[in-house]
JSON list of C-alpha atoms and ligand atoms in Angstrom, two decimals:
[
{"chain": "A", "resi": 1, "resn": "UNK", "atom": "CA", "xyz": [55.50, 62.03, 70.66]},
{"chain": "A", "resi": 2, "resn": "UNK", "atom": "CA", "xyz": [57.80, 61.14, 67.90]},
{"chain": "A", "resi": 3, "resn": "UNK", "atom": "CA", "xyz": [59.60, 57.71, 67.61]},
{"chain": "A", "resi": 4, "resn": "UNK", "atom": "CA", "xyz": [62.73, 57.20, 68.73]},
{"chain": "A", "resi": 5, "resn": "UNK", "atom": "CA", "xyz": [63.96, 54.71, 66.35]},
{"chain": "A", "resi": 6, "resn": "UNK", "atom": "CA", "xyz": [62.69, 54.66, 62.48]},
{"chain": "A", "resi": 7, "resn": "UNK", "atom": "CA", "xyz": [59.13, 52.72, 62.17]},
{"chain": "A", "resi": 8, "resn": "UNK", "atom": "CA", "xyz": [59.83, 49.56, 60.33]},
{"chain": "A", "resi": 9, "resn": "UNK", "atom": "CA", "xyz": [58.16, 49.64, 57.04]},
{"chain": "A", "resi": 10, "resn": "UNK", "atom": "CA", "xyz": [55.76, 46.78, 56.24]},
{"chain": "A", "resi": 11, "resn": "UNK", "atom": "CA", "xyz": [57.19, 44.41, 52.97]},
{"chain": "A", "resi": 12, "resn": "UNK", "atom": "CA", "xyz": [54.79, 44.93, 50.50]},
{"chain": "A", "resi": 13, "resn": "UNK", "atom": "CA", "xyz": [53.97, 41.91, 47.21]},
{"chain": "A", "resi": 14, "resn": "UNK", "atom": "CA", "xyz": [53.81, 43.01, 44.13]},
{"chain": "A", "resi": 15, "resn": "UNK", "atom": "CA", "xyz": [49.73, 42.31, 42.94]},
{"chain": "A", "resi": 16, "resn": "UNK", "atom": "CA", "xyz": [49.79, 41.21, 39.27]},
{"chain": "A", "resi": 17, "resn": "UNK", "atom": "CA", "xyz": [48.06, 44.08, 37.14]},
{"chain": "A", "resi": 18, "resn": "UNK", "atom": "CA", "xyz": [48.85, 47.37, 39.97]},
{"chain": "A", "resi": 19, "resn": "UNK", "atom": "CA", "xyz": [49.07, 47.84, 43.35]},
{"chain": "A", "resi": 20, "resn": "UNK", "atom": "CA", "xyz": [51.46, 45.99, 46.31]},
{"chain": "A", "resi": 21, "resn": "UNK", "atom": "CA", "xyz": [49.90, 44.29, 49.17]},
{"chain": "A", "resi": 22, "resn": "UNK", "atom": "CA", "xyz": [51.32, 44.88, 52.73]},
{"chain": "A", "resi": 23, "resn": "UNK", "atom": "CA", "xyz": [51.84, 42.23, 54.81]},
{"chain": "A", "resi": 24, "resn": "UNK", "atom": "CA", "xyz": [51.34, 42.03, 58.46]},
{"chain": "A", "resi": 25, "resn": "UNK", "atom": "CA", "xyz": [51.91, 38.08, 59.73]},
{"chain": "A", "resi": 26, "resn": "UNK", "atom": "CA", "xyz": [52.78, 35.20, 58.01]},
{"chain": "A", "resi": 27, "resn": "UNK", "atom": "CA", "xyz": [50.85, 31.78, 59.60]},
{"chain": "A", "resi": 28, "resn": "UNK", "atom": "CA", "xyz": [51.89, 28.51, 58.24]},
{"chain": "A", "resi": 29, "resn": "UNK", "atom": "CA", "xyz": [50.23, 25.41, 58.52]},
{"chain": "A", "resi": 30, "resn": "UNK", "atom": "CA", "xyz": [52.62, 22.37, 59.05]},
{"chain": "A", "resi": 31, "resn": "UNK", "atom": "CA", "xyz": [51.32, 18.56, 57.62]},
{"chain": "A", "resi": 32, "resn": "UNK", "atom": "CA", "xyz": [48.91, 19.20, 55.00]},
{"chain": "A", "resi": 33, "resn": "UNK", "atom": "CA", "xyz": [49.78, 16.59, 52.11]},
{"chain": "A", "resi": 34, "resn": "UNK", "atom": "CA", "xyz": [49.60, 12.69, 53.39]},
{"chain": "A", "resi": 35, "resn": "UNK", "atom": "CA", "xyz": [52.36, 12.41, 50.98]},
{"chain": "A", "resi": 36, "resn": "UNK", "atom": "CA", "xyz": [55.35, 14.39, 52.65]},
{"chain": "A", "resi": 37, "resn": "UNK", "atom": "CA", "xyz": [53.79, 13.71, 56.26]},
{"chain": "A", "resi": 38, "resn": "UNK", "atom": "CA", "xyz": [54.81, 10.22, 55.67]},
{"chain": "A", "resi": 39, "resn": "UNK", "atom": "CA", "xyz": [58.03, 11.17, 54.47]},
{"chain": "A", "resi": 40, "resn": "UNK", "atom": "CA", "xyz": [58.45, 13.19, 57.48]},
{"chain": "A", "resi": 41, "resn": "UNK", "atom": "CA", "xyz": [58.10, 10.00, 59.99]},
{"chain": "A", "resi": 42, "resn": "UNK", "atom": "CA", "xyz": [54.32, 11.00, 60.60]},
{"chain": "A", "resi": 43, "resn": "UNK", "atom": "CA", "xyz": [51.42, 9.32, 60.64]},
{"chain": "A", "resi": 44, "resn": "UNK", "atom": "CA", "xyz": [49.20, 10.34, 57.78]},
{"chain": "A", "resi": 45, "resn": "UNK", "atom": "CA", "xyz": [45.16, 10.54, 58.26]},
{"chain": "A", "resi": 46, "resn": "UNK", "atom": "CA", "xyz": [43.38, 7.51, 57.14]},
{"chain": "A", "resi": 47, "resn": "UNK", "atom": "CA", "xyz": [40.42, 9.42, 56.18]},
{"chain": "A", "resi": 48, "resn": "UNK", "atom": "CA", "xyz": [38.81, 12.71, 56.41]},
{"chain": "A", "resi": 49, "resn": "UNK", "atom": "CA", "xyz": [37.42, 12.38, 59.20]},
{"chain": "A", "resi": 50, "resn": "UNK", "atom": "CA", "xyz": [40.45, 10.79, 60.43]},
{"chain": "A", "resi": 51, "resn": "UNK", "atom": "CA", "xyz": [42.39, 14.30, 59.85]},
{"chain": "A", "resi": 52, "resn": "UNK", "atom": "CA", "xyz": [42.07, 16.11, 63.79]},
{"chain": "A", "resi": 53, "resn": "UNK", "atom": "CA", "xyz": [43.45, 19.12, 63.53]},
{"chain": "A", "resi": 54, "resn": "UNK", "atom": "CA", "xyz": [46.21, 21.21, 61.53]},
{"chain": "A", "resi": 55, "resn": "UNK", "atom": "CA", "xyz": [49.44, 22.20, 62.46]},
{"chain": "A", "resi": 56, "resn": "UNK", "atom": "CA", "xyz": [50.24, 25.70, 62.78]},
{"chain": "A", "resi": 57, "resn": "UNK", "atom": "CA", "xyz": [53.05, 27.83, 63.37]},
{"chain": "A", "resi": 58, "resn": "UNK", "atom": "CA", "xyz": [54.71, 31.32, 62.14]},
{"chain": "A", "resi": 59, "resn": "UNK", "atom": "CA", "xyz": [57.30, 33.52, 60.52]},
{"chain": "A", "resi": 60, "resn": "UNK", "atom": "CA", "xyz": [58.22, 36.48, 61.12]},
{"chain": "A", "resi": 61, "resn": "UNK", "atom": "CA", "xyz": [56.77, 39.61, 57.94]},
{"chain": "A", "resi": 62, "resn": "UNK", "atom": "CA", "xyz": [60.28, 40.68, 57.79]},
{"chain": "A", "resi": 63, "resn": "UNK", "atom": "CA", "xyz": [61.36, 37.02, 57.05]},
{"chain": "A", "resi": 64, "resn": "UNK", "atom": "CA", "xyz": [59.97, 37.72, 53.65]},
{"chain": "A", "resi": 65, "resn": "UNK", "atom": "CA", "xyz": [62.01, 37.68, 50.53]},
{"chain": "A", "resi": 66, "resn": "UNK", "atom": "CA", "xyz": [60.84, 39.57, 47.43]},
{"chain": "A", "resi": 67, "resn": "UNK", "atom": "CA", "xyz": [63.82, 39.69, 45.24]},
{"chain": "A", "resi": 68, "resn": "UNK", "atom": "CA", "xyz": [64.73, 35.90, 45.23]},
{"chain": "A", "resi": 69, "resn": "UNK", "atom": "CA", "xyz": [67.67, 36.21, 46.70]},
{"chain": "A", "resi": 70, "resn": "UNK", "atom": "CA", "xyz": [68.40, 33.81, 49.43]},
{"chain": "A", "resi": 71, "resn": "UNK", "atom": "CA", "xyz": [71.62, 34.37, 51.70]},
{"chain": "A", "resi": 72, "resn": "UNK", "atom": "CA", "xyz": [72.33, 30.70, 53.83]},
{"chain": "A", "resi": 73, "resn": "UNK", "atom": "CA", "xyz": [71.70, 31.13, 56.83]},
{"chain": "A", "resi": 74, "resn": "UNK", "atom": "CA", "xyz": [73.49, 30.47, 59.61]},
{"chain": "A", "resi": 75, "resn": "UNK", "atom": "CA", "xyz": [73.28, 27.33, 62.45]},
{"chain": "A", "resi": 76, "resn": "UNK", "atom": "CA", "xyz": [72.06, 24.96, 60.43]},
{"chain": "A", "resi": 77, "resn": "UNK", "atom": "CA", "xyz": [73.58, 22.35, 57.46]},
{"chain": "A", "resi": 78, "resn": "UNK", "atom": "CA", "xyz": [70.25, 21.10, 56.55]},
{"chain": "A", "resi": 79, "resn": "UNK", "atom": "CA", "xyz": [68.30, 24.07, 54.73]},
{"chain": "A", "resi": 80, "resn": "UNK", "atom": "CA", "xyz": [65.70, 22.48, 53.27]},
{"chain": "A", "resi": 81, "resn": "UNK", "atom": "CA", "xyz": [63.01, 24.11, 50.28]},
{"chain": "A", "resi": 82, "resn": "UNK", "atom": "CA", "xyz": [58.98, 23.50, 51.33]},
{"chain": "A", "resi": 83, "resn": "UNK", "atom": "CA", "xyz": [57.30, 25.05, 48.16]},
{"chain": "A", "resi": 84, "resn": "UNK", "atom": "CA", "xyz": [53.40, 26.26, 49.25]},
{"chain": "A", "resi": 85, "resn": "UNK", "atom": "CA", "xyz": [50.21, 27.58, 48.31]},
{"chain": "A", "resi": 86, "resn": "UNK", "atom": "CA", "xyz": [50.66, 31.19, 50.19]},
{"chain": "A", "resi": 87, "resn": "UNK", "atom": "CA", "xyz": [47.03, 33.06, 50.25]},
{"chain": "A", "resi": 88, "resn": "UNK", "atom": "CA", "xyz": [46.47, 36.21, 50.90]},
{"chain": "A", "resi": 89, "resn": "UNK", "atom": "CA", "xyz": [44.01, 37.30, 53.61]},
{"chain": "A", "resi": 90, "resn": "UNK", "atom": "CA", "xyz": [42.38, 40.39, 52.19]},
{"chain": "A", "resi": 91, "resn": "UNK", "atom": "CA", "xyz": [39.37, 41.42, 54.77]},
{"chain": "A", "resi": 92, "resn": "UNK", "atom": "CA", "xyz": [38.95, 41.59, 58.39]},
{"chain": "A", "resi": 93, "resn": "UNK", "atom": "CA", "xyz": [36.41, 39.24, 59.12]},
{"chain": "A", "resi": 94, "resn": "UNK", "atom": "CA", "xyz": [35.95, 40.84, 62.77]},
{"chain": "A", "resi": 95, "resn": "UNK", "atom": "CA", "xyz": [36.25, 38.61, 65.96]},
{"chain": "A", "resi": 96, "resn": "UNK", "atom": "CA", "xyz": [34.72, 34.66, 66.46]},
{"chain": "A", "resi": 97, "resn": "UNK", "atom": "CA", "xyz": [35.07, 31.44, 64.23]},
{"chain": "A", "resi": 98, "resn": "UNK", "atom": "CA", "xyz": [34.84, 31.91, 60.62]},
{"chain": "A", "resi": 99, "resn": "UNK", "atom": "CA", "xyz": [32.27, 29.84, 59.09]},
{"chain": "A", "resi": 100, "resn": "UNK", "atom": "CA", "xyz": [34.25, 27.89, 55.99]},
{"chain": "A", "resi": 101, "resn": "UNK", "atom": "CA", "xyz": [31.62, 28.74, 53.42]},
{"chain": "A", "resi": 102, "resn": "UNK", "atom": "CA", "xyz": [32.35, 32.67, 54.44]},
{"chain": "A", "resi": 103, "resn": "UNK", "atom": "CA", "xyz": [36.32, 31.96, 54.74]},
{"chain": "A", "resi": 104, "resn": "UNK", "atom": "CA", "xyz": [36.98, 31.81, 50.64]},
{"chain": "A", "resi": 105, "resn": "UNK", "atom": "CA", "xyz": [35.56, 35.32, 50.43]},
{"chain": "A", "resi": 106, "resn": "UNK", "atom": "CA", "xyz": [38.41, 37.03, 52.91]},
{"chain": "A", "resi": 107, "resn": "UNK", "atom": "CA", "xyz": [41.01, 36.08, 50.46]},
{"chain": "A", "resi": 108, "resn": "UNK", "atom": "CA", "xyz": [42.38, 38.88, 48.06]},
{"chain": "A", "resi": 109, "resn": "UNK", "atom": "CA", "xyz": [44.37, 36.36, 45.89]},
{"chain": "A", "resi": 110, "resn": "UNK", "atom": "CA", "xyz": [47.19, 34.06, 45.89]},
{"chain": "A", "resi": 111, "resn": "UNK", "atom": "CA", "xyz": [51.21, 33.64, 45.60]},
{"chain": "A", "resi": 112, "resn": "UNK", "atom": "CA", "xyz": [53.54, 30.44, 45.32]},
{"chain": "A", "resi": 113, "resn": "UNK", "atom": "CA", "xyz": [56.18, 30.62, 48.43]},
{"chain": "A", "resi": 114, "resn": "UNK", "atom": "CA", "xyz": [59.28, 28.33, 49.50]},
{"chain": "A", "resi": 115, "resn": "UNK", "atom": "CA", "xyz": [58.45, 27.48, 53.49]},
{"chain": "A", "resi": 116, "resn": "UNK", "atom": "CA", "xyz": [62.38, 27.34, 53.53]},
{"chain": "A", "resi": 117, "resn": "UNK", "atom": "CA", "xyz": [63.39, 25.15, 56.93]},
{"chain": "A", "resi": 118, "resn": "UNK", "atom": "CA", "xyz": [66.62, 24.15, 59.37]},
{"chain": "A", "resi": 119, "resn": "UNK", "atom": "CA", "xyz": [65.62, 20.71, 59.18]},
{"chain": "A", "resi": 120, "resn": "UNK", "atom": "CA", "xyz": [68.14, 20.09, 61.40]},
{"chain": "A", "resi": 121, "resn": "UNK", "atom": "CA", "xyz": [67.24, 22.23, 63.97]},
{"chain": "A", "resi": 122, "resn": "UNK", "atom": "CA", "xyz": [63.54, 21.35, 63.44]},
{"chain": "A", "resi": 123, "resn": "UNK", "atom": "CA", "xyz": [64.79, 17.93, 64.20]},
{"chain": "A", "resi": 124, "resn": "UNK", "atom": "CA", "xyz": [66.60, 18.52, 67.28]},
{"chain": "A", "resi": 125, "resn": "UNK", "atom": "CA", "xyz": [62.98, 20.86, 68.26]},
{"chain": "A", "resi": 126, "resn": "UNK", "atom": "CA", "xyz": [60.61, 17.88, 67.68]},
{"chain": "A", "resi": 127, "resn": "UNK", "atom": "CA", "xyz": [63.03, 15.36, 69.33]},
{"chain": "A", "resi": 128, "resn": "UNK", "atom": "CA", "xyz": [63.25, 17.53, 72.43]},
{"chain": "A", "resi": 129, "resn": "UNK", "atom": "CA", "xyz": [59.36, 18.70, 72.79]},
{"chain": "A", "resi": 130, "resn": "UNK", "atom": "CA", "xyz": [60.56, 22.29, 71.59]},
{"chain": "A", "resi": 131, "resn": "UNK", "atom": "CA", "xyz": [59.05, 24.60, 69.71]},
{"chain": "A", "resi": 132, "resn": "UNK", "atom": "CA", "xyz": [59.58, 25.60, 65.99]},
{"chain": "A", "resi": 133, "resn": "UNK", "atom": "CA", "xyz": [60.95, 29.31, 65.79]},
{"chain": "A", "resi": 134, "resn": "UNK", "atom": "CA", "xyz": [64.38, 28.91, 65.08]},
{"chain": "A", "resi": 135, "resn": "UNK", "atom": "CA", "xyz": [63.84, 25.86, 62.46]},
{"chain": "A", "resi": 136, "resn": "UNK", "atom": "CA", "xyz": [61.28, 28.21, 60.47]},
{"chain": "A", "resi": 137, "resn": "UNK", "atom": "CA", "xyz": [60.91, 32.07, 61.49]},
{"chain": "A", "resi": 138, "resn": "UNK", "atom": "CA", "xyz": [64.96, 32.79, 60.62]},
{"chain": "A", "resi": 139, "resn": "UNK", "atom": "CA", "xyz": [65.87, 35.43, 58.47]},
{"chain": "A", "resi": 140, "resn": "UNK", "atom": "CA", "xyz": [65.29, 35.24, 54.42]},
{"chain": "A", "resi": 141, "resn": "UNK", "atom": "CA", "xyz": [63.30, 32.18, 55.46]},
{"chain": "A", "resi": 142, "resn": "UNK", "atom": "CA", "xyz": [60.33, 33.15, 53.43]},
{"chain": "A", "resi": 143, "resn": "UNK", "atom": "CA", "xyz": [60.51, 33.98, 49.34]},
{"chain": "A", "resi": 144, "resn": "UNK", "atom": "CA", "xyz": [57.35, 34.70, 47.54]},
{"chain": "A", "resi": 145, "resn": "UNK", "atom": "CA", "xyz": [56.42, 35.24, 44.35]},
{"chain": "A", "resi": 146, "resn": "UNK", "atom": "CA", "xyz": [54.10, 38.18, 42.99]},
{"chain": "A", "resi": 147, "resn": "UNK", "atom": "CA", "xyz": [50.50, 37.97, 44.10]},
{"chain": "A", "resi": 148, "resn": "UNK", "atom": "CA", "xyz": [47.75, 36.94, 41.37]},
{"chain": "A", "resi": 149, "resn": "UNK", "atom": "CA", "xyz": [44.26, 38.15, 42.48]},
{"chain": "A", "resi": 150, "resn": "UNK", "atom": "CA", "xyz": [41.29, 35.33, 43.77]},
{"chain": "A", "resi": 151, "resn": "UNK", "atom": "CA", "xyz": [39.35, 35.41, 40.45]},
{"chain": "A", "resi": 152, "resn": "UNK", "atom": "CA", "xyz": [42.35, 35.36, 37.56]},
{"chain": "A", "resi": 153, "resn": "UNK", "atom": "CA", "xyz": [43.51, 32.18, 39.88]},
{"chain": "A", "resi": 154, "resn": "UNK", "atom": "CA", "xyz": [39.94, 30.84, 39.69]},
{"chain": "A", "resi": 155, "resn": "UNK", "atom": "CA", "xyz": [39.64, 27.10, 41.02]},
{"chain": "A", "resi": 156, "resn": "UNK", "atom": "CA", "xyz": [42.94, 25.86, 42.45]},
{"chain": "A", "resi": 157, "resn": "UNK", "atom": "CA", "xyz": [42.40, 22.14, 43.20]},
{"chain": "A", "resi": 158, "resn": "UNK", "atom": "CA", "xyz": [43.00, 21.02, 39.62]},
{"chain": "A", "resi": 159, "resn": "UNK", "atom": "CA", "xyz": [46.41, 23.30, 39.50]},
{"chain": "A", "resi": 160, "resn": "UNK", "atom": "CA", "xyz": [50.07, 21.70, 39.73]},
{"chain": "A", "resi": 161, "resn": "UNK", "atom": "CA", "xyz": [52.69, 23.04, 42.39]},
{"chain": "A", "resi": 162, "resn": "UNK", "atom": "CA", "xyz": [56.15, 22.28, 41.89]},
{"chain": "A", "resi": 163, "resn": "UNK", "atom": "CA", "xyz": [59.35, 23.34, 42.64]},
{"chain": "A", "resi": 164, "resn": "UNK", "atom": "CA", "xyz": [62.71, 22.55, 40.23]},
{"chain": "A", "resi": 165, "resn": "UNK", "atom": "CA", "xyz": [66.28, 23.10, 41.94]},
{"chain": "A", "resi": 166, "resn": "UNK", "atom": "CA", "xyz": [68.50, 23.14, 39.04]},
{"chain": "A", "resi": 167, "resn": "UNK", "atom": "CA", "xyz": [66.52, 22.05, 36.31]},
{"chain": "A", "resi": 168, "resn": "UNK", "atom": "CA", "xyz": [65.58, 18.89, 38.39]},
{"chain": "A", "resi": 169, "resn": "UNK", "atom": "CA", "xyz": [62.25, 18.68, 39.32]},
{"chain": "A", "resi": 170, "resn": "UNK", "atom": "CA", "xyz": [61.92, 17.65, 43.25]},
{"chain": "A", "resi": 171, "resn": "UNK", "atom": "CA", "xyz": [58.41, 18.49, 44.38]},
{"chain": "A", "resi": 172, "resn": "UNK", "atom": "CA", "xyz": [54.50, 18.22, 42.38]},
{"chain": "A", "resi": 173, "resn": "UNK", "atom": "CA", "xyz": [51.51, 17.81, 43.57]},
{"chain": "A", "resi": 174, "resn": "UNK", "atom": "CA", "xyz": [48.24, 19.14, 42.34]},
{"chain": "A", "resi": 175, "resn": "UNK", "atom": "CA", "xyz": [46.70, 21.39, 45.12]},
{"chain": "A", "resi": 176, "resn": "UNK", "atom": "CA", "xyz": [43.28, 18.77, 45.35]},
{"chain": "A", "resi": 177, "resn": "UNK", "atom": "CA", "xyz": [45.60, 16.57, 47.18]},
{"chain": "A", "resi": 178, "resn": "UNK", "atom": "CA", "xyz": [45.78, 18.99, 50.32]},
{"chain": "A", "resi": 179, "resn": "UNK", "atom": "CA", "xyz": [44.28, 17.41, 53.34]},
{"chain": "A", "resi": 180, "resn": "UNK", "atom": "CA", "xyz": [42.78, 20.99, 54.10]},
{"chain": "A", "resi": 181, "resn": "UNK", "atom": "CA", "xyz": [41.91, 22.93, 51.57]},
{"chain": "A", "resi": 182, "resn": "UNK", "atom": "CA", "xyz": [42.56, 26.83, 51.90]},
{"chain": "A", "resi": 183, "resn": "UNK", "atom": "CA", "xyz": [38.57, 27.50, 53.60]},
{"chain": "A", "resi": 184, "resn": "UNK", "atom": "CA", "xyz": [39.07, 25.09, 56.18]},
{"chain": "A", "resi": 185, "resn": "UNK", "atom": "CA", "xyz": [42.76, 26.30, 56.85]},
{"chain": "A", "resi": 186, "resn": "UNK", "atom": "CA", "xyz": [41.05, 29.49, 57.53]},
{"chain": "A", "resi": 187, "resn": "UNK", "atom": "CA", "xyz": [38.33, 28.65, 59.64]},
{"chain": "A", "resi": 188, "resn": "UNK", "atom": "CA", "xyz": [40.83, 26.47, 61.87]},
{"chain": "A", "resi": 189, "resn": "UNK", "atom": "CA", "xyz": [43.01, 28.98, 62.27]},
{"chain": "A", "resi": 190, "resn": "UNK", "atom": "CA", "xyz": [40.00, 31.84, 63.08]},
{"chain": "A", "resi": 191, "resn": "UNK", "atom": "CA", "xyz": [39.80, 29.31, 66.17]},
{"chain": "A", "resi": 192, "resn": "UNK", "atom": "CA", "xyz": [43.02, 30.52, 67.70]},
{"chain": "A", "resi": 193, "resn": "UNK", "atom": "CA", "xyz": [43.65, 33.71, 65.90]},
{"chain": "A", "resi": 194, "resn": "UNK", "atom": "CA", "xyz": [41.77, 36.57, 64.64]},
{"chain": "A", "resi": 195, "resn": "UNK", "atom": "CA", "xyz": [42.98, 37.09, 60.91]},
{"chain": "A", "resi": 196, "resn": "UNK", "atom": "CA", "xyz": [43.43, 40.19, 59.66]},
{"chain": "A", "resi": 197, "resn": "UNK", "atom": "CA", "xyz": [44.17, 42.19, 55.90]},
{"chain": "A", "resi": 198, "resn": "UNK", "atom": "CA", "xyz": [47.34, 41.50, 55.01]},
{"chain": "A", "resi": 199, "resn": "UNK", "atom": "CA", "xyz": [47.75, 38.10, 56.44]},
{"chain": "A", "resi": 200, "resn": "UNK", "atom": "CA", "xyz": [49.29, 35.45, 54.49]},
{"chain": "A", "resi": 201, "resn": "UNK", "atom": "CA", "xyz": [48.96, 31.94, 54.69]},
{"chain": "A", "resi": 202, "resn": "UNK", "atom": "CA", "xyz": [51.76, 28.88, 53.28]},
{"chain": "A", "resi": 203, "resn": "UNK", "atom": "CA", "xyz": [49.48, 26.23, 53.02]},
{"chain": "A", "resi": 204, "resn": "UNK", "atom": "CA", "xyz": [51.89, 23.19, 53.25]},
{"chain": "A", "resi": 205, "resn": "UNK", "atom": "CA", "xyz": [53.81, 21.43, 51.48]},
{"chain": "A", "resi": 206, "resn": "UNK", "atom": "CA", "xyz": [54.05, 18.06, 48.91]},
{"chain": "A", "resi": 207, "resn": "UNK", "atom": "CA", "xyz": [56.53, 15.64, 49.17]},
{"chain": "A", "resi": 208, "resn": "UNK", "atom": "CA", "xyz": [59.65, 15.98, 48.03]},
{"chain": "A", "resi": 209, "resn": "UNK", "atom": "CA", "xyz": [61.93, 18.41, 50.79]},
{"chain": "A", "resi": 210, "resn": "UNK", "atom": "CA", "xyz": [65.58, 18.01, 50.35]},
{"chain": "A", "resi": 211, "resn": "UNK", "atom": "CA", "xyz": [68.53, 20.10, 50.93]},
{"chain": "A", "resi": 212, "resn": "UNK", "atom": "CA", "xyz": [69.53, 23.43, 49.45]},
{"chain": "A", "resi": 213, "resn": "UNK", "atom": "CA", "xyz": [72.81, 24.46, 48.92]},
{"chain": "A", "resi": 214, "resn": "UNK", "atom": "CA", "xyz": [74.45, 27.65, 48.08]},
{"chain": "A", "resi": 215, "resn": "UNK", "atom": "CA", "xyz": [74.33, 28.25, 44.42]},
{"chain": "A", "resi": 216, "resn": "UNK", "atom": "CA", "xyz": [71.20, 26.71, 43.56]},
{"chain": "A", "resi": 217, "resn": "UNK", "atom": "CA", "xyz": [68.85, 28.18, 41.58]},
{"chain": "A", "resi": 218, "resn": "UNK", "atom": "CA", "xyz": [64.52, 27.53, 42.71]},
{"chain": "A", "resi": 219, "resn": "UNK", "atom": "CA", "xyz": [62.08, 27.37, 40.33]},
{"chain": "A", "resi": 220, "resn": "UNK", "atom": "CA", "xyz": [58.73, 27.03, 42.02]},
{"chain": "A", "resi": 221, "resn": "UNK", "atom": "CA", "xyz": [55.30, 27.25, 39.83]},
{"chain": "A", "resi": 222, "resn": "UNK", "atom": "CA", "xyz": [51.75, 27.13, 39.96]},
{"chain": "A", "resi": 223, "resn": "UNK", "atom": "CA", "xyz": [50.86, 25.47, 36.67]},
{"chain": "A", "resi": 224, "resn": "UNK", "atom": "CA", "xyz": [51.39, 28.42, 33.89]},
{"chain": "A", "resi": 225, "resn": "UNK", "atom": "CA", "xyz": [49.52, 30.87, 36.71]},
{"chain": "A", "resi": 226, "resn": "UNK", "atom": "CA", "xyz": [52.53, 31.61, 38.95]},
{"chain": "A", "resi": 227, "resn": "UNK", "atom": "CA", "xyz": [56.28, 32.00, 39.11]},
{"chain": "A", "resi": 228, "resn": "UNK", "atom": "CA", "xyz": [58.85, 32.01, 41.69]},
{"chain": "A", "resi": 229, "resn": "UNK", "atom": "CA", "xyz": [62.77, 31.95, 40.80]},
{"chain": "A", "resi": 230, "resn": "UNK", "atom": "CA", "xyz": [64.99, 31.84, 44.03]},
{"chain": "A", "resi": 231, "resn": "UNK", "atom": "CA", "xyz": [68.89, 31.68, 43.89]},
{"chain": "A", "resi": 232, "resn": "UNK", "atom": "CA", "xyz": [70.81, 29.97, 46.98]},
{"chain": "A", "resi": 233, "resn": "UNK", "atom": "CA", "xyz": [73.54, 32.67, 47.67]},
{"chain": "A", "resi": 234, "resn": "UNK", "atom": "CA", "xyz": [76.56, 32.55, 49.83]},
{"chain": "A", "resi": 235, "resn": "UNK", "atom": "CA", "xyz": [76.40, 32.94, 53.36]},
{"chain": "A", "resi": 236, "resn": "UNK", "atom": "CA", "xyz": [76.20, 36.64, 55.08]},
{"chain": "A", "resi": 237, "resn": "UNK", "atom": "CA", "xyz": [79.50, 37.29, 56.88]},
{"chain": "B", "resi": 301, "resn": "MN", "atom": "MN1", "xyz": [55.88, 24.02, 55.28]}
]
């Protein structure tokens, strides 16, 4: 039977050194720096063992951008950058709870990403018990940078995020500071979904969110290792 509309095509990184990497979801873990869930009005964990349990929710594949080019979007005035860790699931570890010292060997490599948010209507959502969708899956809500593979990132707690908006720098944190690191992200979230290649993962983000307008120009890094440049465009109309 043929289809009867075209078959969306999956968006497909770029992997430094050949090949592209086709996504299928995009999972995001919400909370996962002390530093900007105080900043957010939440209660940061004491201690480790303190920590409960992440904060997860999704985007859309298609809310990827690849070019850098972000349109505003629409019903919100409070776009607001996240810049993240994004890694890249590349094995199907097959059904039941990963085990965290297996989790590090699913990942094909790593990309920096802007977790781009309607704070406003993610305000509204948390102030009403409702969920997240329409505050973080929206269109364009998701530029990445090219992917670097696991080994040629090598150990990432030691390695600087950040994120400039106009020259300005507005969010660093080295990547040690995450409350979760990227194997127990994975085995949390193998407790509530089976993970599959081409999976990606925005780890959380730093303090540090403020408001994008159109016309600004993102800079997000990853020490000298990775490079993201995003421009703030116009609205669609
Ligand atoms: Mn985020």
């Amino acid at each position: 039977m043929a289809d009867v509309i075209p078959a969306p095509e999956p968006p497909r990184l770029q992997v430094r050194g050949g090949g592209t990497f086709p996504v299928r979801r995009i999972h995001c873990v919400g909370r996962n720096f002390a530093d900007h869930a105080r900043e957010m009005g939440a209660q940061a964990p004491a201690s480790r063992e303190a920590r409960g349990r992440p904060v997860f929710f999704s985007k859309p594949a298609d809310a990827l951008v690849l070019d850098g080019r972000v349109p505003y979007p629409p019903a919100t005035k409070e776009l607001h950058h996240e810049v993240e860790l994004v890694a890249a699931i590349g094995r199907d570890p097959g059904p039941g709870v990963l085990d965290p010292a297996d989790a590090q060997g699913l990942v094909f490599g790593y990309a920096i990403g802007l977790d781009l948010t309607r704070r406003d209507l993610q305000a509204q959502a948390k102030a009403g018990g409702l969920p997240w969708d329409i505050a973080k899956g929206f269109d364009h809500s998701a530029p990445v940078s090219e992917l670097v593979r696991a080994a040629e990132a090598g150990d990432l707690e030691s390695r600087t995020l950040s994120l400039e908006v106009n020259g300005s720098l507005r969010q660093s944190s080295e990547l040690g500071r995450m409350i979760w690191n990227v194997a127990e992200i994975l085995h949390e979230l193998s407790q509530l979904y089976r993970l599959r290649a081409g999976d990606l993962v925005f780890m959380g983000t730093p303090a540090g969110v403020a408001a994008l307008e159109p016309g600004d120009r993102c800079t997000a890094r990853l020490d000298d290792l990775l490079r993201l440049d995003c421009a703030i465009l116009p609205p669609l109309t």
